[in-house]
mmCIF file of C-alpha atoms and ligand atoms in Angstrom:
data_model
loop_
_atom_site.group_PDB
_atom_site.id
_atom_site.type_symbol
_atom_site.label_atom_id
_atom_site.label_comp_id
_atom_site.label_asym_id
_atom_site.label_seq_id
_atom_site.Cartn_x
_atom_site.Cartn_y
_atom_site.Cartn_z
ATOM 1 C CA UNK A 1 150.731 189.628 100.687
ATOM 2 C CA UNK A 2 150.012 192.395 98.262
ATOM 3 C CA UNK A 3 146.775 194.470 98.288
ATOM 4 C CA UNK A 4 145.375 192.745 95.039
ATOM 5 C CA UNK A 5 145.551 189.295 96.249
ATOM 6 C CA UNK A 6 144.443 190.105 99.317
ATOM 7 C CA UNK A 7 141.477 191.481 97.663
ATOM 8 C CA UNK A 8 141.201 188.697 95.608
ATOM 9 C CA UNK A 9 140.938 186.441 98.888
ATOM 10 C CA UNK A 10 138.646 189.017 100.810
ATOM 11 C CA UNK A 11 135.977 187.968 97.473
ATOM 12 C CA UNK A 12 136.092 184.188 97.809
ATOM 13 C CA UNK A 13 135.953 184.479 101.591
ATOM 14 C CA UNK A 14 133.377 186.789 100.931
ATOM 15 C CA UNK A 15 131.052 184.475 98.593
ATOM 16 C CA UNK A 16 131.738 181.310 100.769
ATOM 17 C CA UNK A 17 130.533 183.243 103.993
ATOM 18 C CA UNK A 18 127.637 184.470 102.289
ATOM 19 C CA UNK A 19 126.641 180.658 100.661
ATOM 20 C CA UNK A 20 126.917 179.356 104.423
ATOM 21 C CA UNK A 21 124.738 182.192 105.711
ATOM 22 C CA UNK A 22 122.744 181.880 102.799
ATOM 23 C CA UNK A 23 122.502 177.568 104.418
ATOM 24 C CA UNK A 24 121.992 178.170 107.961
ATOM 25 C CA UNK A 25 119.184 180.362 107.761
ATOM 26 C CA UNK A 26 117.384 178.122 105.019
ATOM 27 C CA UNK A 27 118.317 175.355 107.960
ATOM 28 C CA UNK A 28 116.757 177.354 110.580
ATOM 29 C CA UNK A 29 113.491 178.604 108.943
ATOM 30 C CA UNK A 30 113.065 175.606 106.191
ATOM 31 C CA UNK A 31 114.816 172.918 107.706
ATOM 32 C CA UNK A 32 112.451 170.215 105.970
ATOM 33 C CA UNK A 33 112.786 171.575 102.270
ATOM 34 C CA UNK A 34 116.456 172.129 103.129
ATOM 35 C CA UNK A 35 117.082 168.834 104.079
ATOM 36 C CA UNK A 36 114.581 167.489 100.794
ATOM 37 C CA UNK A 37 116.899 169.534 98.837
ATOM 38 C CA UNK A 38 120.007 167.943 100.247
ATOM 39 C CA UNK A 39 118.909 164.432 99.224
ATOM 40 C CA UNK A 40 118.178 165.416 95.984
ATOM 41 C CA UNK A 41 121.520 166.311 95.074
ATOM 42 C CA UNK A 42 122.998 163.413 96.828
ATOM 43 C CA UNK A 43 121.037 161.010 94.915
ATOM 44 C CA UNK A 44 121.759 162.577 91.717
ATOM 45 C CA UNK A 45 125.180 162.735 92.117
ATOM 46 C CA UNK A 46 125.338 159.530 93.449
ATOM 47 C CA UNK A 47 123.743 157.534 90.856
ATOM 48 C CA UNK A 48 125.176 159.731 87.964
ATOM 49 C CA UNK A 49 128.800 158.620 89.061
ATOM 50 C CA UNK A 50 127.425 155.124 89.923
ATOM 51 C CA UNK A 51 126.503 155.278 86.040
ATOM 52 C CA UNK A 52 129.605 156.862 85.314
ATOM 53 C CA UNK A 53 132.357 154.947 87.006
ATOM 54 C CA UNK A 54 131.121 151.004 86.420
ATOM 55 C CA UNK A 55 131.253 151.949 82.859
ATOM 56 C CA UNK A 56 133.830 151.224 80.516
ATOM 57 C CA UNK A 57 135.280 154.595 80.485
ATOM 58 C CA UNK A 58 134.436 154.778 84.514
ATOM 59 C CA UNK A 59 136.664 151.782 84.911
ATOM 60 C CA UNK A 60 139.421 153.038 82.232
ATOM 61 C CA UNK A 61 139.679 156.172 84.369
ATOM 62 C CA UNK A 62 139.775 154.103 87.832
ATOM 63 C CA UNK A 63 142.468 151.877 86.487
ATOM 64 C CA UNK A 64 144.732 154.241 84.847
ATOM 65 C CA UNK A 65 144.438 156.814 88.023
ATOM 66 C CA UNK A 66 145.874 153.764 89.897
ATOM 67 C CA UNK A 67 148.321 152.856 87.290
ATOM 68 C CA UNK A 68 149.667 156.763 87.574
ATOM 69 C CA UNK A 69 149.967 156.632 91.367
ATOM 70 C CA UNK A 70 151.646 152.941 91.262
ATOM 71 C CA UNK A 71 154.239 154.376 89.035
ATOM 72 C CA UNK A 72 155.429 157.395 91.418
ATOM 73 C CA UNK A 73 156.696 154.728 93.630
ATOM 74 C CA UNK A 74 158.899 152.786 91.424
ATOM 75 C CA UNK A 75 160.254 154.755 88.637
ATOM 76 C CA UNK A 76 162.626 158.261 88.622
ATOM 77 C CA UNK A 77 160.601 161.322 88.752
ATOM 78 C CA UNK A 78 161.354 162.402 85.458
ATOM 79 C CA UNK A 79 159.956 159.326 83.896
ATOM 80 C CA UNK A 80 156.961 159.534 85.549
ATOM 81 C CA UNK A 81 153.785 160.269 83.872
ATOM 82 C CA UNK A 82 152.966 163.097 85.856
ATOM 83 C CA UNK A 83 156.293 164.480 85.478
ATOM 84 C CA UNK A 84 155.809 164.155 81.490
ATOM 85 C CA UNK A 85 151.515 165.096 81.040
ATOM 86 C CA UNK A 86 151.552 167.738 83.900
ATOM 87 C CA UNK A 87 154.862 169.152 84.558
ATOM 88 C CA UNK A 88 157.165 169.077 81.402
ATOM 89 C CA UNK A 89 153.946 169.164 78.952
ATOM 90 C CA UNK A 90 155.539 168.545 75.047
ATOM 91 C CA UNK A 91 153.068 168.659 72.476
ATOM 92 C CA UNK A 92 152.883 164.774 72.737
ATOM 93 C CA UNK A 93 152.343 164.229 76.014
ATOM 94 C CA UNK A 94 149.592 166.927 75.409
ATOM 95 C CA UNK A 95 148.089 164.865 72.400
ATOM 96 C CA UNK A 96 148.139 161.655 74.540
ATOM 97 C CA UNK A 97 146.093 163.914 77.651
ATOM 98 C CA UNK A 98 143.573 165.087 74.990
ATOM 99 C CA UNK A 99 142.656 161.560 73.924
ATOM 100 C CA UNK A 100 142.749 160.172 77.352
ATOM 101 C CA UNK A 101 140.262 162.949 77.782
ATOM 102 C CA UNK A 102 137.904 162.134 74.879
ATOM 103 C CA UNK A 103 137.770 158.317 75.784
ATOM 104 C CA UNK A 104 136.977 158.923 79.541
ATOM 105 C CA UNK A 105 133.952 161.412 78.433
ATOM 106 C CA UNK A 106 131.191 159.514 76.653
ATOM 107 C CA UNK A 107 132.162 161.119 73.007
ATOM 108 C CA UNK A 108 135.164 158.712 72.013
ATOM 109 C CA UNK A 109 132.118 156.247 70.412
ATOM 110 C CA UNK A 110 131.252 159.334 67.868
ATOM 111 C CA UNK A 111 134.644 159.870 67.237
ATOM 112 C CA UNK A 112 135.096 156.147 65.975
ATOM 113 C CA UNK A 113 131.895 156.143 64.252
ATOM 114 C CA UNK A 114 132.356 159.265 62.276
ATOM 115 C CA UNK A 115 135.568 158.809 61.122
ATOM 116 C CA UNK A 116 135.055 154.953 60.224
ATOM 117 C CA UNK A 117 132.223 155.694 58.025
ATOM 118 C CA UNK A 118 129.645 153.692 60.479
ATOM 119 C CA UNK A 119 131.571 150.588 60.427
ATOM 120 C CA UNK A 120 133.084 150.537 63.484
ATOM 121 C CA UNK A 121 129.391 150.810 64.739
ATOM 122 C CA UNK A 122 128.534 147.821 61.672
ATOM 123 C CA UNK A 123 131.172 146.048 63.802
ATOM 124 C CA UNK A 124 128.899 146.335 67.458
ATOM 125 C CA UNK A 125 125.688 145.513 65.464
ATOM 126 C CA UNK A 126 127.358 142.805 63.214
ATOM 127 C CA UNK A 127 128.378 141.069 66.867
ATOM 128 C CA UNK A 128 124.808 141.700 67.956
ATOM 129 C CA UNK A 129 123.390 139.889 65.487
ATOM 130 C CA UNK A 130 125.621 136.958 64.674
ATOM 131 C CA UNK A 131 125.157 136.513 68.794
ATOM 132 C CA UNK A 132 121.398 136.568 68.169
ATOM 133 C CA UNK A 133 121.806 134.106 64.508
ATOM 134 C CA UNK A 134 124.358 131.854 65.809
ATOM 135 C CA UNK A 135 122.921 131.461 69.518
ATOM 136 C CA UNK A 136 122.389 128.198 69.350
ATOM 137 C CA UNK A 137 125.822 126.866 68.368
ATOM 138 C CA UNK A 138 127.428 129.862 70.661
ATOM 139 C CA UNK A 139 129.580 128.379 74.079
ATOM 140 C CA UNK A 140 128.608 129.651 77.103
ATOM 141 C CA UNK A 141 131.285 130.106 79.471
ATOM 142 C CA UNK A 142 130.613 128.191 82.700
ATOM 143 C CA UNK A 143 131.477 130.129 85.961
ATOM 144 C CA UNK A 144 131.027 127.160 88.608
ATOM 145 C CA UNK A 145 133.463 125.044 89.634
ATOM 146 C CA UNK A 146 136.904 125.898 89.900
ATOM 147 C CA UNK A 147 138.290 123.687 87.133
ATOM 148 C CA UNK A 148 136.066 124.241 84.562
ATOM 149 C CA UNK A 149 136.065 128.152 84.866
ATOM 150 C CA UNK A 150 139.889 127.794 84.176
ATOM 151 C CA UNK A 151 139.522 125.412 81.732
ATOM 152 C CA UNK A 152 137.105 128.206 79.981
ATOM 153 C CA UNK A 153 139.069 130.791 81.082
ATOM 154 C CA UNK A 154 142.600 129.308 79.334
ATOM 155 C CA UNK A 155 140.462 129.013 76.010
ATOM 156 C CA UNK A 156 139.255 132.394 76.437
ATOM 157 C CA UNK A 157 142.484 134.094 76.673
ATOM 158 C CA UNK A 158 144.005 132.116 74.325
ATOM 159 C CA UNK A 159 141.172 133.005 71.514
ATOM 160 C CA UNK A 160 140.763 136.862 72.309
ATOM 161 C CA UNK A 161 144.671 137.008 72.625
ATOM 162 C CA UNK A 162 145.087 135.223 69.245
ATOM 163 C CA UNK A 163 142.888 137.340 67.236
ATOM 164 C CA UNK A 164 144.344 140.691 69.450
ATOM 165 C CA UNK A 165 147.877 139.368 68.047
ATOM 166 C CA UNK A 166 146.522 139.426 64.243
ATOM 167 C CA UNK A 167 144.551 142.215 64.510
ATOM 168 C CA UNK A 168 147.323 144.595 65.813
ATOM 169 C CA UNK A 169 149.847 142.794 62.723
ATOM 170 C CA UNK A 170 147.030 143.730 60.291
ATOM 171 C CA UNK A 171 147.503 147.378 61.696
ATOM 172 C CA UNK A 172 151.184 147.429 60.813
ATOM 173 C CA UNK A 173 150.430 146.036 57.710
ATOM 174 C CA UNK A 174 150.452 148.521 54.695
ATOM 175 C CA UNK A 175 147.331 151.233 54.302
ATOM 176 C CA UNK A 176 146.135 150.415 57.967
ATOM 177 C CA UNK A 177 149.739 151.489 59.165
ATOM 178 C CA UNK A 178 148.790 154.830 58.205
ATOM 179 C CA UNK A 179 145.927 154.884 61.168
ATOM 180 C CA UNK A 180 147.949 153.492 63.802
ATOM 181 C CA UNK A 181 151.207 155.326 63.238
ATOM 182 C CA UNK A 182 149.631 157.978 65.588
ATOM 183 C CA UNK A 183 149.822 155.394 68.538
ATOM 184 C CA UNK A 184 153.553 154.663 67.924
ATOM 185 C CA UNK A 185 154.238 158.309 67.222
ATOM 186 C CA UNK A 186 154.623 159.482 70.998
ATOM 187 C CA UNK A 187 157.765 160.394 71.898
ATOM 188 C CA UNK A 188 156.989 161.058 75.559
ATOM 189 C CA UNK A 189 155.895 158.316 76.511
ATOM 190 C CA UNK A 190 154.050 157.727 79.440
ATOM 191 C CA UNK A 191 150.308 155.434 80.823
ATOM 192 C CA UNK A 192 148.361 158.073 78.751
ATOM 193 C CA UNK A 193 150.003 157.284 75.256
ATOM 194 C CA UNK A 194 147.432 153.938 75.752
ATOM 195 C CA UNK A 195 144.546 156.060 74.859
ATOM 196 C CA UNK A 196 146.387 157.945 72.228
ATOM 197 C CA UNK A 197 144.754 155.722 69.137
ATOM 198 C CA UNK A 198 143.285 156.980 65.929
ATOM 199 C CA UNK A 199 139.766 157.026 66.046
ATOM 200 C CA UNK A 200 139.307 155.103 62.143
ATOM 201 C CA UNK A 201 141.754 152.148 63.836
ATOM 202 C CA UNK A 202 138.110 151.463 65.346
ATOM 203 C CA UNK A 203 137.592 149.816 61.672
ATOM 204 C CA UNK A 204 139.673 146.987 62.487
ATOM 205 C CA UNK A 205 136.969 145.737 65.536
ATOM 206 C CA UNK A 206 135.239 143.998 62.507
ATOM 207 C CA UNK A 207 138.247 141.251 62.900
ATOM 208 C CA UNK A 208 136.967 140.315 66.940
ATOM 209 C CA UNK A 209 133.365 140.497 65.224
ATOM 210 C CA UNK A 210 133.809 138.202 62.518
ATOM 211 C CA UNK A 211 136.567 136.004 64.420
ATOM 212 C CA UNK A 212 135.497 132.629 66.000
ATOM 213 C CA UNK A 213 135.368 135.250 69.159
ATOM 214 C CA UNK A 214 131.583 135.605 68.523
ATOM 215 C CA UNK A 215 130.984 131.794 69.043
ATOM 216 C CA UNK A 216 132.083 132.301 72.587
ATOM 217 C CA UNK A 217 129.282 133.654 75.770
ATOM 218 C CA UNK A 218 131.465 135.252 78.010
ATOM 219 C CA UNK A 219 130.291 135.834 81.236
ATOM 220 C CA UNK A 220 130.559 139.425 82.831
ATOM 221 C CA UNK A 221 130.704 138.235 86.101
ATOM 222 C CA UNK A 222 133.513 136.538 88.400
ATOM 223 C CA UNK A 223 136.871 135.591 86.609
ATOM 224 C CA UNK A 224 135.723 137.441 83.347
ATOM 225 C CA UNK A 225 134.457 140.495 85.153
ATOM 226 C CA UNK A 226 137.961 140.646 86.994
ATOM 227 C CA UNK A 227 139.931 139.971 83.561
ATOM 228 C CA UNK A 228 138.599 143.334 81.847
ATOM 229 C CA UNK A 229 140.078 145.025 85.184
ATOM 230 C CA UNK A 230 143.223 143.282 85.080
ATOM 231 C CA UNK A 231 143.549 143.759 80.852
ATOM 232 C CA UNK A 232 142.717 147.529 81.498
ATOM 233 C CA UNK A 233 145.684 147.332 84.177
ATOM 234 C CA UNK A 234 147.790 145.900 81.702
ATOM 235 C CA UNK A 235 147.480 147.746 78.789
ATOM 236 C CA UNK A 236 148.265 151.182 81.215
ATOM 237 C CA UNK A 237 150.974 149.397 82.663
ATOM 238 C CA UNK A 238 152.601 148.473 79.122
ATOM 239 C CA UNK A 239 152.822 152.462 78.493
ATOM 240 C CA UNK A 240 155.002 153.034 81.220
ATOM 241 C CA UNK A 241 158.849 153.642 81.341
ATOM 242 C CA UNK A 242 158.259 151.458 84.467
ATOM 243 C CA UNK A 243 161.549 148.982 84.190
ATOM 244 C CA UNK A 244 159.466 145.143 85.225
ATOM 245 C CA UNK A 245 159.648 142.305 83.051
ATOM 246 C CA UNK A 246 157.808 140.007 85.036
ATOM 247 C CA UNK A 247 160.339 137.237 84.866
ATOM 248 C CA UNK A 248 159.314 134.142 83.451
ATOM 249 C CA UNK A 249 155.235 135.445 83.144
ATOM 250 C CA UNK A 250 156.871 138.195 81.230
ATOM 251 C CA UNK A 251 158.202 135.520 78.322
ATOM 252 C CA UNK A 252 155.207 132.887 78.330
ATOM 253 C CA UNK A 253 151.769 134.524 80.152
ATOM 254 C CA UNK A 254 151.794 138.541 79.756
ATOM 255 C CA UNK A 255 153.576 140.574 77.860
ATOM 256 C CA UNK A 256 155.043 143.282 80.548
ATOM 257 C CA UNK A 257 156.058 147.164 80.376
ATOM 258 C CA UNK A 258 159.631 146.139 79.398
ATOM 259 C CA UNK A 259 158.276 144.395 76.177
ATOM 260 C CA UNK A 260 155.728 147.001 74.953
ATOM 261 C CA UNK A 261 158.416 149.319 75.350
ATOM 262 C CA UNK A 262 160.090 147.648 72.956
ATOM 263 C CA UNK A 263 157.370 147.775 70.505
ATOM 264 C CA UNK A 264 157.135 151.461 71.096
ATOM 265 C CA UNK A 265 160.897 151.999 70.052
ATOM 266 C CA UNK A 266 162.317 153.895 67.235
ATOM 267 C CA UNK A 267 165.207 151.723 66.740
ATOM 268 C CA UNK A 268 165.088 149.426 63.746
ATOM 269 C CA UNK A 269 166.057 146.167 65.379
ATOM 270 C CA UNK A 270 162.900 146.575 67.464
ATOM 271 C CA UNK A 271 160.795 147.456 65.054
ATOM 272 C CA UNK A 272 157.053 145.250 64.315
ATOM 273 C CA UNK A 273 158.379 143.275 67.504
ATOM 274 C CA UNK A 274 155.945 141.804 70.646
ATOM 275 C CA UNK A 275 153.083 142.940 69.498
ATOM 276 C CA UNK A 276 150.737 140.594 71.579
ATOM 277 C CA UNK A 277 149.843 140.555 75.020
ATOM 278 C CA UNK A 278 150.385 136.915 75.414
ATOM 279 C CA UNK A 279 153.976 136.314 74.774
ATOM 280 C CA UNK A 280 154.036 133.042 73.007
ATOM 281 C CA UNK A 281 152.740 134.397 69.882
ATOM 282 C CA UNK A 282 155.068 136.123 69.150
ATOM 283 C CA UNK A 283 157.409 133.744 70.081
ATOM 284 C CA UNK A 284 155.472 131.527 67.894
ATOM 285 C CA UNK A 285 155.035 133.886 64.660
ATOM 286 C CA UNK A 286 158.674 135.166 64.757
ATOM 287 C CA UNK A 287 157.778 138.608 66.185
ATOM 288 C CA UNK A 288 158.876 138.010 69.684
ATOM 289 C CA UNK A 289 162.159 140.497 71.015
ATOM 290 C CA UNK A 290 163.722 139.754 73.942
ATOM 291 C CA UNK A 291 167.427 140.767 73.605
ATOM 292 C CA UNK A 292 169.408 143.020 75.490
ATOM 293 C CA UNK A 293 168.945 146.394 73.990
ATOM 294 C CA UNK A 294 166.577 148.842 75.337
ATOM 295 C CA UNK A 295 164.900 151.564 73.154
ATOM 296 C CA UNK A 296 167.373 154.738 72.030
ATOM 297 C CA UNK A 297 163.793 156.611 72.575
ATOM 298 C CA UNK A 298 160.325 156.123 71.864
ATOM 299 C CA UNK A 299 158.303 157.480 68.371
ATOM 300 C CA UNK A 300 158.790 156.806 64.586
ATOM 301 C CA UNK A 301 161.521 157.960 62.030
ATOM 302 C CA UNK A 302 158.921 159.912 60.414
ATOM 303 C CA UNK A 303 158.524 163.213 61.712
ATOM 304 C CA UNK A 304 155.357 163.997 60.686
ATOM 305 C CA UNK A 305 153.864 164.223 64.094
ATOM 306 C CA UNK A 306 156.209 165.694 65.550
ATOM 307 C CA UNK A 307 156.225 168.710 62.932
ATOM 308 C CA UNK A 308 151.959 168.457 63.322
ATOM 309 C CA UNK A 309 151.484 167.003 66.503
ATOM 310 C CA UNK A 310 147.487 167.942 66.971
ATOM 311 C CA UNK A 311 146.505 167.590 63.036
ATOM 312 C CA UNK A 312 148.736 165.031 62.103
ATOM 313 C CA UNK A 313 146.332 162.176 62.713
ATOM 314 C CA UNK A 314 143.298 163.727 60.832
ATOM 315 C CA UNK A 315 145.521 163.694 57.537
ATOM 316 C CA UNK A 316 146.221 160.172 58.314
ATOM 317 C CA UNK A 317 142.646 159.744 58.014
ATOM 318 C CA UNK A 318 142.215 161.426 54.559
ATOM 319 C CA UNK A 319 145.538 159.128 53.492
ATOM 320 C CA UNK A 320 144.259 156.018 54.466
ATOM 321 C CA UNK A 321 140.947 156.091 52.809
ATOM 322 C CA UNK A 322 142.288 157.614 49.649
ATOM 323 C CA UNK A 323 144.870 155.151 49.708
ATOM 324 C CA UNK A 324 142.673 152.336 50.055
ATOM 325 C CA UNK A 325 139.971 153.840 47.223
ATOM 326 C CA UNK A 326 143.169 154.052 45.120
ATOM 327 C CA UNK A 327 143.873 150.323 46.076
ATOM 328 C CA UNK A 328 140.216 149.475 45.047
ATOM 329 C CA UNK A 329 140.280 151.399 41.761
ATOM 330 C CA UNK A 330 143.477 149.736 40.834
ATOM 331 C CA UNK A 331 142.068 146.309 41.604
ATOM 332 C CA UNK A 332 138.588 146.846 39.994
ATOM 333 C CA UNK A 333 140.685 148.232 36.792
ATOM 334 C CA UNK A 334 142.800 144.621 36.589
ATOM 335 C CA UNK A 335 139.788 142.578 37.041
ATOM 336 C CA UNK A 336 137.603 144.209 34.441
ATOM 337 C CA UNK A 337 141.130 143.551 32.014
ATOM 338 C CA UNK A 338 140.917 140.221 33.038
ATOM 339 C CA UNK A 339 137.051 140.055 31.770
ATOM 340 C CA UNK A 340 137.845 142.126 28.663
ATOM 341 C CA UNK A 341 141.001 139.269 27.555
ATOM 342 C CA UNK A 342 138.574 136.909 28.037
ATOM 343 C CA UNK A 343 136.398 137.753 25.735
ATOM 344 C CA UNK A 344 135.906 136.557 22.142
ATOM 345 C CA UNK A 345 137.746 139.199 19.909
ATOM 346 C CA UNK A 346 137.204 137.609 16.632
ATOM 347 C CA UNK A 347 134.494 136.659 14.694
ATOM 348 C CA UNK A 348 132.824 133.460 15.416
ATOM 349 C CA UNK A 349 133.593 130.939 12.243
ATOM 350 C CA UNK A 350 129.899 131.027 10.965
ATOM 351 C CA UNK A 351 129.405 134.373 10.916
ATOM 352 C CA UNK A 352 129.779 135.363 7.506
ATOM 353 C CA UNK A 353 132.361 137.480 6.512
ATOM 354 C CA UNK A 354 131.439 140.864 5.021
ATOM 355 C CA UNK A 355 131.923 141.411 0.799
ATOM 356 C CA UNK A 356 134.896 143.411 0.211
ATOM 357 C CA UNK A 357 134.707 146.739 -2.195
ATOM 358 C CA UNK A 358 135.392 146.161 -5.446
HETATM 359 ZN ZN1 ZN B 401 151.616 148.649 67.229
HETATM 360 ZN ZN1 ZN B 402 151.114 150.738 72.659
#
C-alpha cells in the first residue's frame, strides 16, 4: 500500500473514530437527549421513504431494481443491463440512466408540464373534473366477490389496453413521431430505455383523459392495486434483451420481452409492429409480428441521436411544435379560401350598375 493511500485511509479512520467518540460520550453524559435525537432521525427518515417509495416513482424504482436483478440470472452478461448502464456506458445507455433518474426524483412532472405547454397538466385536471361532472354516470369497479372483480377486471384491461394501443399508433403517426423517436432511438438497449421518453409525448395523456377511460372508478386497492405493480413489471421487462415469449400468454394476454423487442428493431420488416401490451390488438388491427426474425439491432435509421445523443430530443421538441403550427397555418389558410370562394364576387342583379364615361 503506498504512503498516499495509506494516508488517505489513516483520514477516514480518523473521522469515523472521532464521530463514534464524539457518540459515546454524548451516550454517557446525555444519554436522554441522545437517545431523543436518535428517534428523530429515525422517524424522519422513515416516513420520508415511506412517502417516497409507495409513490409512483417509489414503486417505478422498486420494480425496475427487481427487474435488473431478475435479468442477471437469465440472460448473458453482456446483455445485461448492468453490463450496458454501468460497465460498457455508450452515450445511450447514458441518456436512458439520466431519464430513469429524472422520473424516479419528483421533477419528471415539471419536465412534462414545461415542455407540453401545461397540457399535459390540462390532461390531470381535465380527468379531475370530468370525474367530478360525470360522477354520476361513472362505473365503479366492484372489488368483492371473486367473479365480479374479474368480470371488472377483464373490462378494465381490455379498455385501458385499447386506448394504450391507439394512443402509442397516434405517436407513430406523423408530427407526434417526432416526440417519440427518442424512445425508439436507443441502441443499447436495456430495462432503463423504458424511462427514456420525451417529456412533450406527455401531450398525448389527453387521449386516456378524454377516452371512455374516465367513465370507469377504478379501485386502488386489491386486484387494481396489484395490476399497476404487475404493468410497471411489464413494461421493464419488455426493455430487456431477456429471450421469453411467454408461450401462448405471449400471443393472446401480454405482450412479452420477445415482442417489444421487436418493436424496438431497426429492421424494416419490423417496423410500427406490436405496439400494444395486449396482443390481440394487434393481431386484430394488422400490426401484430410474430415471425421468425429477430432484430439485426435496436434504434432508428436516422442517426440523429446517435450524432446528438443528449440534445437530440430537445430539437425534437422545437420540430414538433413548429411542425404542427406550420400544419395549423396551412389549414387555417385553406379554410379561410374556402370562405373567400364562397362568397358573392359579383354584383347582386339590383344593384345598379355604375354610368360609364363618356
Ligand atoms: Zn413505439
Ligand atoms: Zn419501448
Amino acid at each position: 500500500m503506498n504512503r498516499a493511500r495509506t494516508f488517505r485511509l489513516w483520514r477516514h479512520t480518523a473521522a469515523i473514530g472521532g464521530l463514534i467518540v464524539a457518540v459515546v460520550v454524548l451516550m454517557a453524559f446525555e444519554r436522554q437527549a441522545a437517545l431523543d435525537w436518535c428517534a428523530w432521525a429515525v422517524g424522519l427518515v422513515e416516513t420520508k421513504w415511506r412517502r417516497v417509495l409507495l409513490g409512483p416513482a417509489g414503486q417505478a424504482l422498486i420494480v425496475t431494481v427487481l427487474a435488473i436483478v431478475l435479468e442477471l440470472f437469465f440472460l448473458h452478461w453482456e446483455k445485461t443491463t448492468v453490463f450496458r448502464v454501468f460497465v460498457r456506458r455508450k452515450a445511450s445507455a447514458m441518456t436512458d440512466l439520466g431519464f430513469a433518474i429524472v422520473t424516479f426524483s419528483s421533477f419528471k412532472w415539471l419536465m412534462d408540464y414545461v415542455l407540453t405547454f401545461g397540457l399535459a397538466f390540462a390532461a390531470v385536471k381535465l380527468g379531475d373534473a370530468l370525474a367530478t361532472r360525470l360522477g354520476w354516470m361513472r362505473w365503479e369497479l366492484p372489488t368483492d366477490g371473486i367473479l365480479q372483480v374479474a368480470g371488472a377486471f377483464a373490462v378494465y384491461y381490455l379498455l385501458s389496453t385499447f386506448v394504450g394501443y391507439w394512443q402509442h399508433r397516434l405517436m407513430h403517426w406523423r408530427w407526434f413521431w417526432q416526440l417519440h423517436r427518442f424512445h425508439h432511438s436507443a441502441t443499447d438497449f436495456n430495462i432503463l430505455t423504458n424511462f427514456r421518453a420525451n417529456p412533450a409525448e406527455m401531450i398525448s395523456n389527453l387521449i386516456p383523459a378524454l377516452s371512455p377511460l374516465a367513465l370507469l372508478k377504478i379501485p386502488d386497492s386489491g386486484l387494481f392495486a396489484a395490476f399497476v405493480f404487475v404493468n410497471l413489471a411489464i413494461a421493464s421487462l419488455q426493455h430487456s434483451e431477456l429471450p421469453w415469449s411467454f408461450g401462448w400468454l405471449g400471443r393472446w394476454v401480454v405482450t412479452p420481452p420477445q415482442m417489444h423487442q421487436i418493436h424496438h428493431s431497426i429492421d424494416e420488416e419490423h417496423r410500427d409492429k406490436n405496439f400494444s401490451n395486449y396482443p390481440l390488438w394487434d393481431q386484430l388491427f394488422g400490426t401484430w409480428y410474430g415471425g421468425p426474425n429477430r432484430p439485426s439491432a435496436y434504434g432508428i435509421p436516422d442517426q440523429a441521436h446517435v450524432e446528438r445523443p443528449r440534445t437530440q430530443w430537445l430539437i425534437d421538441v422545437w420540430i414538433f411544435y413548429r411542425d404542427v403550427a406550420l400544419a395549423l397555418a396551412a389549414a387555417a389558410r385553406r379554410i379561410w379560401a374556402c370562405i373567400a370562394r364562397t362568397r358573392p364576387t359579383s354584383p347582386a342583379a339590383d344593384t345598379p350598375a355604375s354610368i360609364p364615361a363618356e
